[in-house]
Amino acid sequence: MKFAQFLLKNGSVAGIPKQVDRFSKFSPSPLSMKQFIDFGSANACEKTSFVFLRQELPVRLANIMKEIDYLPDKLLNTPSLKLLTSWYSQSLLEIVDFLEKDPDDKEVLTNFTQTLVNVRNRHNNVVPTMAQGVTEYKDTFGVDPVTNQNVQYFLDRFYMSRISTRMLMNQHTLIFEGSVNPAHPKHIGSIDPSCDVVEVVKDAYETSKMLCEQYYLTSPDMEISEVNSKNPGQPLHIVYVPSHLYHMLFELFKNAMRATVETHETSPTLPSIKVRVSLGSEDLTIKMSDRGGGVPMRKIERLFSYMYSTAPSPVHEDNSRNAPLAGFGYGLPISRLYAMYFQGDLQLYSMEGYGTSAVIYLKALSSESVERLPIFNKSALRHYQTSTEADDWCMPSKDPKKLGKYDR
């Protein structure tokens, strides 16, 4: 195992490969939004949460650590990836250390909560560190279709795994550290049982507007409309994580504003960004439409690619602290993962020459908002063993055959 050899070579604790093998044999246990809410609101029991997390977090970490092994050797050997794997190894060991400890001991529970805070802080810069590793690899070795496919598949799963482990750690620490957020007293951990979707849209718009005006000295207005087919005339409320929704909307507003301002820089007025929010029996859907000139169909999927990001790499005085997602061009792919995490989606529909519509789909029912988690198994393994095959569709030739005459 490359990952195991790397750990041993770098003087890490020899027990790591054994623990990764042990916990990766288990499948993660996805929770629904309803389960998160029920657990957090009805006499939340710290002991129950402790017993669940000390097993579940190592399972989730080990499943994704197994997949790290199937990345290209040259990517694994970048300084960024070496640092990242050391973080994951240390965190796994720290949590596994609680497996044999007594759940009835108050000090054990307090130490566990502090350990989760430490792990969460240690992993704060996982996204930019991984992005830096991919950039180092790309700049040195270039990109080929097979590597691009494998890295795309891996990073979607890797970042989704990170979203899920942070969700679990945030819920535990927010509920059991005893600190209620005075601004949001009804929140259960990071979940709002009655998330006002339109308010989150307005918050994301205002922040994006401020940034846009700082940079371009102008910004487009927003026109928002809402449809509540379940309770006409009532506000649109769902059980959701406001910070996740804000993250998606902020990214989409930034893109829409930049495209609108740059496309209409010589116009006296800017066309508005139109947002429609609709709640049905199954889905809550947010559609954001701009008139920013659109992108060709050929480039749509590339906007979600980690390897094809066109954004220049950010330069930081202190790389460990200030690494904005947008600087790596990861905003859209990670926003899509936030939407997919609770069984939703984020899609782009563009009309080149006119504008783009972005659509966020979320589950309206908390019982259907179930975590989407990667699992390491033979199916996952097959994705990393794919080789380039000849296309089974004809490729259009640049010089079509002359069919008008017969050449001997």
Short mmCIF file of C-alpha atoms in Angstrom, two decimals:
data_model
loop_
_atom_site.label_atom_id
_atom_site.label_comp_id
_atom_site.label_asym_id
_atom_site.label_seq_id
_atom_site.Cartn_x
_atom_site.Cartn_y
_atom_site.Cartn_z
CA MET A 1 0.00 0.00 0.00
CA LYS A 2 1.44 3.32 -1.10
CA PHE A 3 -0.31 5.24 1.68
CA ALA A 4 0.89 2.76 4.31
CA GLN A 5 4.46 2.81 2.93
CA PHE A 6 4.42 6.61 2.97
CA LEU A 7 3.29 6.69 6.62
CA LEU A 8 5.90 4.17 7.72
CA LYS A 9 8.66 5.91 5.71
CA ASN A 10 7.78 9.21 7.34
CA GLY A 11 8.02 7.89 10.84
CA SER A 12 4.29 7.92 11.54
CA VAL A 13 2.81 5.56 14.06
CA ALA A 14 3.02 2.03 12.68
CA GLY A 15 -0.53 1.25 13.79
CA ILE A 16 -2.13 3.55 11.22
CA PRO A 17 -2.34 1.14 8.23
CA LYS A 18 -3.83 -1.49 10.56
CA GLN A 19 -6.47 0.95 11.84
CA VAL A 20 -7.30 2.12 8.30
CA ASP A 21 -7.80 -1.50 7.21
CA ARG A 22 -9.84 -2.28 10.30
CA PHE A 23 -12.31 0.62 10.00
CA SER A 24 -12.56 0.70 6.21
CA LYS A 25 -14.19 -2.74 6.37
CA PHE A 26 -17.26 -1.03 7.88
CA SER A 27 -19.72 1.04 5.85
CA PRO A 28 -20.51 4.56 7.01
CA SER A 29 -23.98 5.07 8.55
CA PRO A 30 -25.76 7.96 6.79
CA LEU A 31 -28.07 10.08 8.95
CA SER A 32 -31.15 11.97 7.81
CA MET A 33 -31.83 15.59 8.67
CA LYS A 34 -34.77 14.29 10.73
CA GLN A 35 -32.42 12.06 12.76
CA PHE A 36 -30.05 14.98 13.38
CA ILE A 37 -33.00 17.10 14.55
CA ASP A 38 -34.64 14.38 16.67
CA PHE A 39 -31.37 13.55 18.35
CA GLY A 40 -30.37 17.15 19.02
CA SER A 41 -33.73 18.40 20.27
CA ALA A 42 -35.17 15.62 22.40
CA ASN A 43 -33.05 15.33 25.55
CA ALA A 44 -29.77 15.19 23.62
CA CYS A 45 -27.57 12.57 25.26
CA GLU A 46 -23.85 13.28 25.11
CA LYS A 47 -23.01 9.69 26.01
CA THR A 48 -25.02 8.32 23.04
CA SER A 49 -23.37 10.78 20.67
CA PHE A 50 -19.92 9.89 22.01
CA VAL A 51 -20.47 6.13 21.55
CA PHE A 52 -21.73 6.68 17.98
CA LEU A 53 -19.02 9.13 16.90
CA ARG A 54 -16.03 7.27 18.31
CA GLN A 55 -16.93 4.45 15.89
CA GLU A 56 -18.48 6.40 12.99
CA LEU A 57 -15.79 9.07 12.55
CA PRO A 58 -12.95 6.49 12.18
CA VAL A 59 -15.12 4.57 9.68
CA ARG A 60 -15.66 7.68 7.54
CA LEU A 61 -12.00 8.73 7.77
CA ALA A 62 -10.67 5.22 7.01
CA ASN A 63 -12.96 4.75 3.99
CA ILE A 64 -11.61 7.87 2.31
CA MET A 65 -8.00 7.21 3.44
CA LYS A 66 -8.16 3.90 1.55
CA GLU A 67 -8.93 5.82 -1.63
CA ILE A 68 -6.00 8.21 -1.18
CA ASP A 69 -3.83 5.17 -1.92
CA TYR A 70 -5.13 5.04 -5.50
CA LEU A 71 -4.04 8.56 -6.44
CA PRO A 72 -1.02 8.83 -8.78
CA ASP A 73 2.30 8.33 -6.94
CA LYS A 74 3.57 11.69 -8.15
CA LEU A 75 0.54 13.45 -6.64
CA LEU A 76 0.94 11.56 -3.34
CA ASN A 77 4.56 12.70 -3.17
CA THR A 78 3.81 16.42 -3.36
CA PRO A 79 4.53 18.30 -0.10
CA SER A 80 0.85 19.29 0.20
CA LEU A 81 -0.39 15.68 0.04
CA LYS A 82 2.22 14.54 2.56
CA LEU A 83 1.03 17.20 4.98
CA LEU A 84 -2.60 16.31 4.39
CA THR A 85 -2.13 12.57 4.94
CA SER A 86 -0.31 13.31 8.20
CA TRP A 87 -3.35 15.32 9.40
CA TYR A 88 -5.74 12.47 8.61
CA SER A 89 -3.50 9.90 10.30
CA GLN A 90 -3.16 11.95 13.47
CA SER A 91 -6.91 12.61 13.64
CA LEU A 92 -7.77 8.94 13.15
CA LEU A 93 -5.44 7.89 15.97
CA GLU A 94 -6.75 10.57 18.34
CA ILE A 95 -10.38 9.47 17.87
CA VAL A 96 -9.60 5.72 17.96
CA ASP A 97 -7.93 6.36 21.32
CA PHE A 98 -11.42 6.80 22.84
CA LEU A 99 -12.74 3.37 21.74
CA GLU A 100 -12.00 1.65 25.04
CA LYS A 101 -12.81 4.58 27.32
CA ASP A 102 -15.77 4.69 29.71
CA PRO A 103 -18.77 6.69 28.36
CA ASP A 104 -19.97 7.22 31.96
CA ASP A 105 -16.81 9.17 32.83
CA LYS A 106 -17.60 12.91 32.53
CA GLU A 107 -13.94 13.76 31.98
CA VAL A 108 -13.76 11.35 29.02
CA LEU A 109 -16.75 13.11 27.38
CA THR A 110 -15.18 16.54 27.94
CA ASN A 111 -11.85 15.37 26.50
CA PHE A 112 -13.62 13.84 23.49
CA THR A 113 -15.40 17.11 22.71
CA GLN A 114 -12.09 18.98 22.93
CA THR A 115 -10.45 16.38 20.67
CA LEU A 116 -13.18 16.94 18.06
CA VAL A 117 -12.53 20.70 18.21
CA ASN A 118 -8.79 20.03 17.71
CA VAL A 119 -9.45 17.68 14.78
CA ARG A 120 -11.82 20.16 13.16
CA ASN A 121 -9.27 22.97 13.51
CA ARG A 122 -6.48 20.80 12.18
CA HIS A 123 -8.57 20.07 9.06
CA ASN A 124 -9.57 23.72 8.45
CA ASN A 125 -7.22 24.01 5.48
CA VAL A 126 -7.80 20.61 3.89
CA VAL A 127 -9.48 22.07 0.77
CA PRO A 128 -6.77 24.60 -0.18
CA THR A 129 -3.99 22.17 0.80
CA MET A 130 -5.39 19.45 -1.47
CA ALA A 131 -5.94 22.06 -4.20
CA GLN A 132 -2.33 23.18 -3.84
CA GLY A 133 -1.18 19.56 -4.24
CA VAL A 134 -3.25 19.15 -7.41
CA THR A 135 -1.82 22.44 -8.77
CA GLU A 136 1.76 21.34 -7.98
CA TYR A 137 1.13 18.03 -9.75
CA LYS A 138 -0.56 19.66 -12.75
CA ASP A 139 2.18 22.27 -13.20
CA THR A 140 4.92 19.64 -13.07
CA PHE A 141 3.39 16.70 -14.95
CA GLY A 142 0.47 18.13 -16.94
CA VAL A 143 -2.96 16.51 -17.26
CA ASP A 144 -4.00 13.37 -19.12
CA PRO A 145 -7.62 12.11 -19.48
CA VAL A 146 -7.23 9.09 -17.16
CA THR A 147 -5.61 11.10 -14.34
CA ASN A 148 -8.18 13.85 -14.76
CA GLN A 149 -11.02 11.31 -14.48
CA ASN A 150 -9.51 9.62 -11.41
CA VAL A 151 -8.70 12.88 -9.60
CA GLN A 152 -12.19 14.28 -10.35
CA TYR A 153 -13.84 11.12 -9.00
CA PHE A 154 -11.59 11.10 -5.93
CA LEU A 155 -11.94 14.79 -5.04
CA ASP A 156 -15.74 14.73 -5.25
CA ARG A 157 -15.70 11.85 -2.76
CA PHE A 158 -12.89 13.28 -0.63
CA TYR A 159 -14.54 16.68 -0.21
CA MET A 160 -17.95 15.08 0.38
CA SER A 161 -16.40 12.94 3.11
CA ARG A 162 -14.95 16.09 4.67
CA ILE A 163 -18.33 17.87 4.59
CA SER A 164 -19.88 14.88 6.38
CA THR A 165 -17.23 14.53 9.11
CA ARG A 166 -17.37 18.27 9.81
CA MET A 167 -21.15 18.05 10.04
CA LEU A 168 -20.91 15.31 12.69
CA MET A 169 -18.21 17.12 14.66
CA ASN A 170 -20.05 20.46 14.49
CA GLN A 171 -23.30 18.92 15.74
CA HIS A 172 -21.59 17.30 18.72
CA THR A 173 -19.48 20.30 19.72
CA LEU A 174 -22.24 22.89 19.24
CA ILE A 175 -24.84 20.87 21.17
CA PHE A 176 -22.64 19.65 24.03
CA GLU A 177 -20.19 22.49 24.58
CA GLY A 178 -23.13 24.22 26.22
CA SER A 179 -22.87 27.41 24.17
CA VAL A 180 -26.11 28.49 22.49
CA ASN A 181 -25.66 30.95 19.63
CA PRO A 182 -27.57 34.03 20.87
CA ALA A 183 -28.25 35.08 17.26
CA HIS A 184 -29.88 31.72 16.50
CA PRO A 185 -31.28 30.26 19.76
CA LYS A 186 -33.55 27.78 17.93
CA HIS A 187 -30.78 26.20 15.88
CA ILE A 188 -29.96 22.58 16.69
CA GLY A 189 -26.20 22.58 16.24
CA SER A 190 -25.71 23.97 12.74
CA ILE A 191 -29.25 23.00 11.60
CA ASP A 192 -32.14 25.46 11.46
CA PRO A 193 -35.40 23.48 11.93
CA SER A 194 -37.23 26.34 10.21
CA CYS A 195 -34.72 27.75 7.73
CA ASP A 196 -36.15 30.81 5.94
CA VAL A 197 -34.79 30.20 2.45
CA VAL A 198 -35.60 33.66 1.07
CA GLU A 199 -33.72 35.31 3.97
CA VAL A 200 -30.62 33.22 3.21
CA VAL A 201 -30.92 34.25 -0.48
CA LYS A 202 -31.04 37.92 0.55
CA ASP A 203 -28.05 37.54 2.91
CA ALA A 204 -25.94 35.91 0.19
CA TYR A 205 -26.98 38.59 -2.31
CA GLU A 206 -26.06 41.46 0.02
CA THR A 207 -22.58 40.07 0.75
CA SER A 208 -21.91 39.41 -2.95
CA LYS A 209 -23.22 42.89 -3.83
CA MET A 210 -20.80 44.47 -1.37
CA LEU A 211 -17.83 42.56 -2.84
CA CYS A 212 -18.95 43.35 -6.38
CA GLU A 213 -19.20 47.07 -5.63
CA GLN A 214 -15.77 47.09 -3.97
CA TYR A 215 -14.23 45.57 -7.10
CA TYR A 216 -16.32 46.97 -9.98
CA LEU A 217 -17.90 50.06 -8.31
CA THR A 218 -21.32 48.83 -9.44
CA SER A 219 -23.54 45.76 -9.07
CA PRO A 220 -26.76 44.35 -10.57
CA ASP A 221 -30.03 44.43 -8.62
CA MET A 222 -31.91 41.27 -7.64
CA GLU A 223 -35.54 40.47 -8.39
CA ILE A 224 -36.84 37.68 -6.17
CA SER A 225 -40.14 35.82 -6.38
CA GLU A 226 -41.41 32.90 -4.33
CA VAL A 227 -43.96 30.15 -4.88
CA ASN A 228 -45.26 28.02 -2.02
CA SER A 229 -47.46 25.34 -3.53
CA LYS A 230 -47.85 23.56 -0.17
CA ASN A 231 -49.08 26.60 1.77
CA PRO A 232 -49.77 29.45 -0.68
CA GLY A 233 -48.85 32.86 0.70
CA GLN A 234 -46.75 31.39 3.56
CA PRO A 235 -42.95 31.90 3.88
CA LEU A 236 -40.73 29.13 2.49
CA HIS A 237 -39.27 27.20 5.42
CA ILE A 238 -37.39 23.87 5.37
CA VAL A 239 -35.14 21.98 7.77
CA TYR A 240 -31.62 22.75 6.51
CA VAL A 241 -28.10 23.90 7.35
CA PRO A 242 -28.16 27.66 6.57
CA SER A 243 -24.37 27.86 6.22
CA HIS A 244 -24.42 25.19 3.46
CA LEU A 245 -27.18 26.98 1.57
CA TYR A 246 -25.44 30.33 2.00
CA HIS A 247 -22.19 28.85 0.64
CA MET A 248 -23.94 27.69 -2.56
CA LEU A 249 -25.86 30.93 -3.10
CA PHE A 250 -22.88 33.17 -2.40
CA GLU A 251 -20.84 31.32 -5.02
CA LEU A 252 -23.62 31.56 -7.61
CA PHE A 253 -24.25 35.26 -6.94
CA LYS A 254 -20.52 36.05 -7.26
CA ASN A 255 -20.39 34.31 -10.65
CA ALA A 256 -23.63 35.92 -11.87
CA MET A 257 -22.56 39.41 -10.80
CA ARG A 258 -19.11 39.17 -12.34
CA ALA A 259 -20.53 37.90 -15.64
CA THR A 260 -23.26 40.57 -15.70
CA VAL A 261 -20.95 43.50 -14.95
CA GLU A 262 -18.25 42.39 -17.41
CA THR A 263 -20.75 41.67 -20.21
CA HIS A 264 -22.53 45.00 -19.82
CA GLU A 265 -19.58 47.22 -18.89
CA THR A 266 -20.47 49.78 -21.59
CA SER A 267 -24.21 49.79 -20.81
CA PRO A 268 -25.75 52.61 -18.72
CA THR A 269 -27.74 50.07 -16.66
CA LEU A 270 -27.19 46.46 -15.61
CA PRO A 271 -29.87 43.78 -16.09
CA SER A 272 -31.12 42.34 -12.78
CA ILE A 273 -30.35 38.87 -11.48
CA LYS A 274 -33.67 37.05 -11.20
CA VAL A 275 -34.20 34.53 -8.41
CA ARG A 276 -37.27 32.32 -8.09
CA VAL A 277 -37.76 30.05 -5.06
CA SER A 278 -40.38 27.33 -5.24
CA LEU A 279 -41.52 24.81 -2.60
CA GLY A 280 -43.31 21.68 -3.76
CA SER A 281 -44.26 18.46 -2.02
CA GLU A 282 -40.84 16.86 -2.66
CA ASP A 283 -38.38 19.59 -3.66
CA LEU A 284 -37.43 23.09 -2.73
CA THR A 285 -35.92 24.64 -5.86
CA ILE A 286 -33.97 27.88 -6.25
CA LYS A 287 -33.38 29.18 -9.77
CA MET A 288 -30.99 32.08 -10.32
CA SER A 289 -30.89 33.61 -13.82
CA ASP A 290 -28.46 36.22 -15.09
CA ARG A 291 -27.86 37.96 -18.38
CA GLY A 292 -24.10 37.68 -18.20
CA GLY A 293 -23.50 36.39 -21.72
CA GLY A 294 -23.56 32.67 -20.87
CA VAL A 295 -20.93 30.02 -21.64
CA PRO A 296 -20.75 27.49 -24.48
CA MET A 297 -22.30 24.07 -23.75
CA ARG A 298 -18.85 22.50 -24.29
CA LYS A 299 -17.49 24.32 -21.23
CA ILE A 300 -20.32 23.68 -18.75
CA GLU A 301 -18.97 20.42 -17.32
CA ARG A 302 -15.49 21.93 -17.18
CA LEU A 303 -16.79 24.54 -14.73
CA PHE A 304 -17.20 21.67 -12.23
CA SER A 305 -13.74 20.22 -12.89
CA TYR A 306 -10.94 20.44 -10.33
CA MET A 307 -8.19 19.72 -12.85
CA TYR A 308 -9.37 22.16 -15.53
CA SER A 309 -9.83 25.15 -13.25
CA THR A 310 -8.85 28.31 -15.11
CA ALA A 311 -8.53 30.39 -11.96
CA PRO A 312 -4.98 31.59 -11.21
CA SER A 313 -3.53 30.05 -8.05
CA PRO A 314 -3.79 32.44 -5.13
CA VAL A 315 -0.56 33.72 -3.62
CA HIS A 316 -0.48 33.95 0.17
CA GLU A 317 1.99 35.42 2.58
CA ASP A 318 0.85 32.77 5.04
CA ASN A 319 -0.37 29.75 3.14
CA SER A 320 -1.77 28.04 6.21
CA ARG A 321 -4.31 30.75 6.97
CA ASN A 322 -5.68 32.70 4.02
CA ALA A 323 -6.64 30.35 1.22
CA PRO A 324 -9.94 31.31 -0.38
CA LEU A 325 -11.78 28.56 -2.25
CA ALA A 326 -12.49 30.91 -5.12
CA GLY A 327 -8.76 31.34 -5.65
CA PHE A 328 -8.52 27.74 -6.82
CA GLY A 329 -11.70 27.79 -8.90
CA TYR A 330 -13.24 25.19 -6.58
CA GLY A 331 -16.31 27.23 -5.66
CA LEU A 332 -18.74 25.58 -8.08
CA PRO A 333 -17.72 21.92 -7.66
CA ILE A 334 -17.79 22.23 -3.86
CA SER A 335 -21.11 24.09 -3.93
CA ARG A 336 -22.54 21.20 -5.93
CA LEU A 337 -21.28 18.79 -3.27
CA TYR A 338 -23.03 20.80 -0.53
CA ALA A 339 -26.27 20.49 -2.52
CA MET A 340 -25.76 16.74 -3.13
CA TYR A 341 -24.80 16.04 0.50
CA PHE A 342 -28.45 15.88 1.57
CA GLN A 343 -29.66 14.30 -1.73
CA GLY A 344 -30.09 17.56 -3.65
CA ASP A 345 -28.22 18.86 -6.69
CA LEU A 346 -26.86 21.98 -8.36
CA GLN A 347 -27.04 22.34 -12.15
CA LEU A 348 -26.15 25.02 -14.67
CA TYR A 349 -28.10 25.75 -17.87
CA SER A 350 -26.55 28.32 -20.18
CA MET A 351 -27.54 30.16 -23.35
CA GLU A 352 -24.33 31.38 -24.94
CA GLY A 353 -24.71 35.00 -25.95
CA TYR A 354 -27.47 35.64 -23.41
CA GLY A 355 -26.98 34.33 -19.87
CA THR A 356 -26.94 31.44 -17.43
CA SER A 357 -29.47 29.88 -15.06
CA ALA A 358 -28.25 28.01 -12.01
CA VAL A 359 -30.68 25.69 -10.24
CA ILE A 360 -30.31 24.38 -6.69
CA TYR A 361 -32.50 21.40 -5.78
CA LEU A 362 -33.03 20.58 -2.09
CA LYS A 363 -35.28 17.99 -0.45
CA ALA A 364 -38.40 19.55 1.06
CA LEU A 365 -38.82 16.76 3.63
CA SER A 366 -36.32 16.26 6.45
CA SER A 367 -36.89 12.49 6.36
CA GLU A 368 -35.69 12.40 2.72
CA SER A 369 -32.65 14.64 3.34
CA VAL A 370 -30.24 11.77 4.01
CA GLU A 371 -26.46 12.11 3.94
CA ARG A 372 -24.78 11.02 0.70
CA LEU A 373 -21.54 9.31 1.76
CA PRO A 374 -18.68 7.70 -0.17
CA ILE A 375 -17.83 4.09 0.64
CA PHE A 376 -14.67 2.25 -0.35
CA ASN A 377 -15.55 -1.03 -2.09
CA LYS A 378 -14.92 -2.92 -5.35
CA SER A 379 -17.12 -0.52 -7.32
CA ALA A 380 -15.04 2.44 -6.12
CA LEU A 381 -11.85 0.56 -6.88
CA ARG A 382 -12.94 -0.03 -10.49
CA HIS A 383 -13.10 3.74 -11.06
CA TYR A 384 -9.39 4.05 -10.30
CA GLN A 385 -8.49 1.14 -12.58
CA THR A 386 -10.15 2.59 -15.69
CA SER A 387 -7.91 2.94 -18.72
CA THR A 388 -8.48 5.00 -21.84
CA GLU A 389 -10.47 3.12 -24.43
CA ALA A 390 -11.37 3.98 -28.01
CA ASP A 391 -14.55 6.05 -28.24
CA ASP A 392 -17.60 4.04 -29.34
CA TRP A 393 -19.09 7.06 -31.13
CA CYS A 394 -17.76 8.48 -34.40
CA MET A 395 -15.67 11.59 -33.92
CA PRO A 396 -16.53 14.39 -36.38
CA SER A 397 -13.71 14.99 -38.85
CA LYS A 398 -12.53 18.52 -39.52
CA ASP A 399 -12.29 17.69 -43.24
CA PRO A 400 -15.46 15.85 -44.30
CA LYS A 401 -15.08 13.40 -47.14
CA LYS A 402 -15.95 14.64 -50.60
CA LEU A 403 -18.88 12.43 -51.49
CA GLY A 404 -19.52 14.01 -54.87
CA LYS A 405 -16.95 12.05 -56.84
CA TYR A 406 -15.46 8.60 -56.71
CA ASP A 407 -11.67 8.40 -56.28
CA ARG A 408 -9.95 5.33 -57.73
#
